[in-house]
Amino acid sequence: MYRTHTNGQLRADDINKEVTLAGWVQKTRDKGFMIWVDLRDRYGITQLIFDEDRSPKPIMEAASALGREFVVQVTGTVIERESKNPNIPTGEIEILVKELTVLNASLTPPFTIENETDGGEDLRMKYRYLDIRREAVRENLVFRHKVTMAVRNYLSGKSFVEIETPYLIKSTPEGARDFVVPSRMNQGQFYALPQSPQTFKQLLMIGGMDKYFQIVKCFRDEDLRADRQPEFTQIDCEMAFVEQEDVLTTFEGLTRHLLKEINGVEVGKFPRMTFDEALRRYGNDKPDIRFGMEFGELNEVAQHRDFNIFNSAELVVGIAVPGGNSYSRKEIDKLVDWVRRPQIGAKGMVYVRCNEDGSFKSSVDKFYNQEDLAKWAGVTGAEPGDLICVLSGEIDKTRAQLSALRMELAERMGLRKADEFAPLWVVDFPLLEWDEETERYHAMHHPFTSPKPGQMELLETDPGKVKANAYDLVLNGNEIGGGSIRIHDKEIQSKMFDYLGFTPEEARAQFGFLMDAFEYGAPPHGGIAFGLDRLVAILGGQETIRDFIAFPKNNAGRDVMIDAPAPIDSEQLKELHIKLNF
Amino acid sequence: MYRTHTNGQLRADDINKEVTLAGWVQKTRDKGFMIWVDLRDRYGITQLIFDEDRSPKPIMEAASALGREFVVQVTGTVIERESKNPNIPTGEIEILVKELTVLNASLTPPFTIENETDGGEDLRMKYRYLDIRREAVRENLVFRHKVTMAVRNYLSGKSFVEIETPYLIKSTPEGARDFVVPSRMNQGQFYALPQSPQTFKQLLMIGGMDKYFQIVKCFRDEDLRADRQPEFTQIDCEMAFVEQEDVLTTFEGLTRHLLKEINGVEVGKFPRMTFDEALRRYGNDKPDIRFGMEFGELNEVAQHRDFNIFNSAELVVGIAVPGGNSYSRKEIDKLVDWVRRPQIGAKGMVYVRCNEDGSFKSSVDKFYNQEDLAKWAGVTGAEPGDLICVLSGEIDKTRAQLSALRMELAERMGLRKADEFAPLWVVDFPLLEWDEETERYHAMHHPFTSPKPGQMELLETDPGKVKANAYDLVLNGNEIGGGSIRIHDKEIQSKMFDYLGFTPEEARAQFGFLMDAFEYGAPPHGGIAFGLDRLVAILGGQETIRDFIAFPKNNAGRDVMIDAPAPIDSEQLKELHIKLNF
């Protein structure tokens, strides 16, 4: 046995006990006649003391040779500290060491093992095993474990059964790219890694499992944007004999439970908003509703003068920035520059200062009088002291630009509080979205999503208008979950594949098993999937999912620690019946 | 809402309630004036009744048109059954149906949805979603969920943290073949799917996580033997600052907890046996100790006569079959035939009948007298009424043959009871095993296994004798878990790689990250991995792991339901920088 206690365990009550501890040397203070060592493990830090009078000489010498991150085992007596440290739970005691064994030495680590480390991202990723020794990273991983345990116990308590679905499945060209796996035993054939267990969970519903969940890795071979991982984890859920309302109620329950259990926050019934409303009010289908600054559409009150920029715009829309009238001219100019950056792409920004005396001063005073501007204030909800920021142009782009501005301002004003949680259901998503590149409609969610009852006909006449039984759960401006009621009728599913451009042969080849399954008594069903990495980061009050993944990949999809991917040898290629081609 | 209750819920207390149920038509009995329907879901079966006098005519008509596996929703009143069914929990009531909606029709299923089905294995695999509707399969999946929840809650309660390790890692030629994944973004390079998270869990220990576990999919591209899957699930565990004793104690605790929680069985301290002893006493490193028939080595008492077959054998070894003297000559001849089958491969079998009067009658009476045979009985522990079966030849083969006979006889005698649990630790495994094909030693467990203290030197002189800090947990004759104390010293690890035939460059290329990690304060650590599929099957009292996997693959590694693996298109191959080669 290497230890009798961990380094987070001993208290004043333990004084005079003889104990054995093991851990890493966090730091040493060597005064010659006395040496203090902070010994660290996952559970905490315990101070060790070696002194000339009370410690054997060889032990003193060994102690003075200890370096950072050495792994040691000590035996000694718990004594009261002379100068107590109220900042750590073990701060009242220290260990007077009698025996010291160096279990392993350490080179000087390439960065400091402290919460505020001097290591850059690349270095920390290469030595991720050292990065994980930092409390900040370690506690994120422990936090993730707590969240998954809470999810599992909650869902299990609600009769959900966790069922493992296969990882070696079949490639389907729909959606993002699959990672594929050449089959050695089936020459010229490939497995694919699942982008989600979608069809399998539907088959489980057809199989009568009734309530399924799984915390499961999924894979997407996409060009990685910042903070995307080629492998990611979902809380994947499905229920049979449900309507949308049942799904929302169930997973609102789960989310409320997590907020309470993990964050100690009680939230009431989650507000709901349609997709259209979210875009109109926040310019965004995942609005952060922790703060206001709702959009005011100004077309009616701003397109009656000679200001051609507004008159020719599809949409004129503004937000009232609370207290924004205090911004200097220079600050406002900077805001204008900000929205004109290529990443945002606005042509310009009109603003209106709302003076404390009720008067207005705008960048378009040449065109609009006080009465006009008062109406703008009315529509945007601006109060004296606020600043109205107005963008104009094509509807979708303008909304996206103003939404970006709204988020940026909220960030600057400290309105995006990490410890405040504002969940929101966004419902009635469109079934289809237009893809500029391929010039046709794609399934917005996936091809198994059911259109709203009675909207199948709209498909022929106005496909973009068809709404789906699809919903997203939004938390603090992030989509943390999304799902839908599925099609469970073979005819409707066939029509949908047809509509999405599958030939009957393609539909058959890829999803024949599902179409067949629909013939044998498929129940109505629906579900949701949560992005666990994101959910955990948000519950943890942070933004970067990489900080909650033990061994993340970089933006090029590489694991820089193990140096993967890597070439494989020609023998292996041959066995797999493939060769390189570039 | 599709239902107010499930089909397993209603009792006599609910009589007169109006309820809505949904589910599958299990069977119908149509007497014309009265129709009964068994409505099934995951939770049970509820009987529906439609009758001429009390049900509206259109409902009667609809009911008589219902086929097996139709999905229906009914509303009606809970009434008392005339003829109660004590075999099901809902057997006291039935539902007098007022409203009936067919939610989905069904073709006649290709096999009966009953525990005793008429469907063959292939058909049931192709329509696995229908197979899962059978209570036997469904309950296995629910059982698996219960086991994993119990594992997670137990380990979590013992401060273990579940941490997800990556699935897209690096290929290593050691051990079984890897499945590989071509990287689109890194031309000519490949990820590999993990055979186990071995190196990552070691890095987590070096990272100070102290206690790790993960229920995780692993992958091996092996030629599949019966009941092997290319993807399988492990309960993977690792602990820092431990010796073998700590690991055994911890996971004996887990296993005992599972037996109690899942099976309601209390077991005492698990017996332990060395690898050498297991082979000597049972001819097998995973002995089933639910029953006796231990081996008796007869060399000393059987090699002193003129019986050349024994005299020239490396090993003469026998077992006493309880009550075996009752076997007829014909039965014994059949046993001899059984051991001579090519699958077993014995040349023949000598037997000794132990008569009730204390005398013996053997097949080698020409060579051995009563006194000799009495000694054999002493060594094998045979009592009057038993039959001693004796095999001879080369040690390893003879042990394997007699072990097979022992298991076969136990099976025939009903000694392998599914509800009896006999766990056993087998310890002190050899570090290396000789590979006939490559004519060199391989790591028996894996190259990270630590030799027993002080045995490093033996590597030079007698490598086959080196014992490792490696252990298996055996349950009812199956290895359910195995692990070891790992090497945590760079020098020893280098020597081991060297010994196993890695050049320093190969060791560096494949495991450089681990060797580097050993330089920065690696703690002593060790762990274990359980094969979840097997564990669940055994706890469930069954042998076939496939019955506990939702969507298993067949012996050719194919998923016959979704028809994977499958060809992918040339565009996809091109993007991945590979082409087919056969």
PDB file of C-alpha atoms in Angstrom, chain B residues 229-309:
ATOM      1  CA  GLN B 229     -17.181  -9.321 -32.228  1.00  0.00           C
ATOM      2  CA  PRO B 230     -14.982  -6.847 -34.122  1.00  0.00           C
ATOM      3  CA  GLU B 231     -16.283  -4.156 -31.771  1.00  0.00           C
ATOM      4  CA  PHE B 232     -16.695  -5.017 -28.128  1.00  0.00           C
ATOM      5  CA  THR B 233     -17.116  -3.178 -24.862  1.00  0.00           C
ATOM      6  CA  GLN B 234     -14.744  -3.001 -21.939  1.00  0.00           C
ATOM      7  CA  ILE B 235     -15.023  -1.715 -18.414  1.00  0.00           C
ATOM      8  CA  ASP B 236     -11.581  -0.190 -18.447  1.00  0.00           C
ATOM      9  CA  CYS B 237     -10.028   0.813 -15.120  1.00  0.00           C
ATOM     10  CA  GLU B 238      -6.754   2.181 -13.824  1.00  0.00           C
ATOM     11  CA  MET B 239      -5.444   3.344 -10.455  1.00  0.00           C
ATOM     12  CA  ALA B 240      -2.304   5.184  -9.391  1.00  0.00           C
ATOM     13  CA  PHE B 241      -0.190   4.496  -6.303  1.00  0.00           C
ATOM     14  CA  VAL B 242      -1.284   0.891  -6.119  1.00  0.00           C
ATOM     15  CA  GLU B 243       0.211  -2.526  -5.775  1.00  0.00           C
ATOM     16  CA  GLN B 244      -1.449  -5.659  -7.099  1.00  0.00           C
ATOM     17  CA  GLU B 245      -3.206  -6.220  -3.788  1.00  0.00           C
ATOM     18  CA  ASP B 246      -4.965  -2.846  -4.014  1.00  0.00           C
ATOM     19  CA  VAL B 247      -6.264  -3.571  -7.491  1.00  0.00           C
ATOM     20  CA  LEU B 248      -7.508  -7.031  -6.554  1.00  0.00           C
ATOM     21  CA  THR B 249      -9.267  -5.732  -3.461  1.00  0.00           C
ATOM     22  CA  THR B 250     -10.938  -2.898  -5.335  1.00  0.00           C
ATOM     23  CA  PHE B 251     -12.289  -4.980  -8.192  1.00  0.00           C
ATOM     24  CA  GLU B 252     -13.183  -7.897  -6.018  1.00  0.00           C
ATOM     25  CA  GLY B 253     -15.355  -5.295  -4.318  1.00  0.00           C
ATOM     26  CA  LEU B 254     -16.925  -4.270  -7.615  1.00  0.00           C
ATOM     27  CA  THR B 255     -17.595  -7.850  -8.643  1.00  0.00           C
ATOM     28  CA  ARG B 256     -19.045  -8.766  -5.277  1.00  0.00           C
ATOM     29  CA  HIS B 257     -21.270  -5.686  -5.485  1.00  0.00           C
ATOM     30  CA  LEU B 258     -22.536  -6.713  -8.915  1.00  0.00           C
ATOM     31  CA  LEU B 259     -23.262 -10.267  -7.825  1.00  0.00           C
ATOM     32  CA  LYS B 260     -25.242  -8.923  -4.891  1.00  0.00           C
ATOM     33  CA  GLU B 261     -26.992  -6.034  -6.644  1.00  0.00           C
ATOM     34  CA  ILE B 262     -27.739  -7.795  -9.919  1.00  0.00           C
ATOM     35  CA  ASN B 263     -28.017 -11.435  -8.937  1.00  0.00           C
ATOM     36  CA  GLY B 264     -28.838 -11.228  -5.255  1.00  0.00           C
ATOM     37  CA  VAL B 265     -25.944 -13.574  -4.516  1.00  0.00           C
ATOM     38  CA  GLU B 266     -23.555 -13.039  -1.622  1.00  0.00           C
ATOM     39  CA  VAL B 267     -20.070 -14.387  -2.191  1.00  0.00           C
ATOM     40  CA  GLY B 268     -17.212 -14.451   0.273  1.00  0.00           C
ATOM     41  CA  LYS B 269     -13.587 -13.603  -0.301  1.00  0.00           C
ATOM     42  CA  PHE B 270     -12.553 -14.726  -3.774  1.00  0.00           C
ATOM     43  CA  PRO B 271     -10.080 -17.597  -3.811  1.00  0.00           C
ATOM     44  CA  ARG B 272      -6.747 -17.007  -5.543  1.00  0.00           C
ATOM     45  CA  MET B 273      -4.611 -19.383  -7.499  1.00  0.00           C
ATOM     46  CA  THR B 274      -1.390 -18.915  -9.388  1.00  0.00           C
ATOM     47  CA  PHE B 275      -1.338 -19.465 -13.116  1.00  0.00           C
ATOM     48  CA  ASP B 276       0.898 -22.497 -12.612  1.00  0.00           C
ATOM     49  CA  GLU B 277      -1.425 -23.954 -10.006  1.00  0.00           C
ATOM     50  CA  ALA B 278      -4.492 -23.415 -12.209  1.00  0.00           C
ATOM     51  CA  LEU B 279      -2.838 -25.332 -15.001  1.00  0.00           C
ATOM     52  CA  ARG B 280      -1.740 -28.096 -12.672  1.00  0.00           C
ATOM     53  CA  ARG B 281      -5.094 -28.478 -10.914  1.00  0.00           C
ATOM     54  CA  TYR B 282      -7.479 -27.764 -13.795  1.00  0.00           C
ATOM     55  CA  GLY B 283      -5.373 -27.808 -16.978  1.00  0.00           C
ATOM     56  CA  ASN B 284      -6.648 -24.340 -17.713  1.00  0.00           C
ATOM     57  CA  ASP B 285      -5.861 -20.745 -16.766  1.00  0.00           C
ATOM     58  CA  LYS B 286      -9.552 -19.964 -16.323  1.00  0.00           C
ATOM     59  CA  PRO B 287     -10.843 -22.915 -14.356  1.00  0.00           C
ATOM     60  CA  ASP B 288     -14.484 -23.357 -13.561  1.00  0.00           C
ATOM     61  CA  ILE B 289     -14.422 -24.063  -9.834  1.00  0.00           C
ATOM     62  CA  ARG B 290     -18.153 -24.477  -9.378  1.00  0.00           C
ATOM     63  CA  PHE B 291     -17.376 -28.185  -9.297  1.00  0.00           C
ATOM     64  CA  GLY B 292     -14.482 -30.493  -8.433  1.00  0.00           C
ATOM     65  CA  MET B 293     -12.908 -33.160 -10.638  1.00  0.00           C
ATOM     66  CA  GLU B 294      -9.482 -31.709  -9.991  1.00  0.00           C
ATOM     67  CA  PHE B 295      -6.555 -33.134 -11.881  1.00  0.00           C
ATOM     68  CA  GLY B 296      -4.396 -35.790 -10.286  1.00  0.00           C
ATOM     69  CA  GLU B 297      -0.918 -36.097 -11.803  1.00  0.00           C
ATOM     70  CA  LEU B 298      -0.114 -39.781 -12.042  1.00  0.00           C
ATOM     71  CA  ASN B 299       3.456 -39.864 -13.364  1.00  0.00           C
ATOM     72  CA  GLU B 300       4.844 -41.168 -10.080  1.00  0.00           C
ATOM     73  CA  VAL B 301       2.283 -43.893  -9.654  1.00  0.00           C
ATOM     74  CA  ALA B 302       1.853 -44.924 -13.299  1.00  0.00           C
ATOM     75  CA  GLN B 303       5.271 -44.890 -14.919  1.00  0.00           C
ATOM     76  CA  HIS B 304       6.765 -47.915 -13.139  1.00  0.00           C
ATOM     77  CA  ARG B 305       5.156 -50.694 -15.185  1.00  0.00           C
ATOM     78  CA  ASP B 306       5.534 -51.926 -18.731  1.00  0.00           C
ATOM     79  CA  PHE B 307       2.830 -49.643 -20.139  1.00  0.00           C
ATOM     80  CA  ASN B 308       4.849 -47.794 -22.724  1.00  0.00           C
ATOM     81  CA  ILE B 309       2.259 -45.189 -23.621  1.00  0.00           C
TER      82      ILE B 309
END
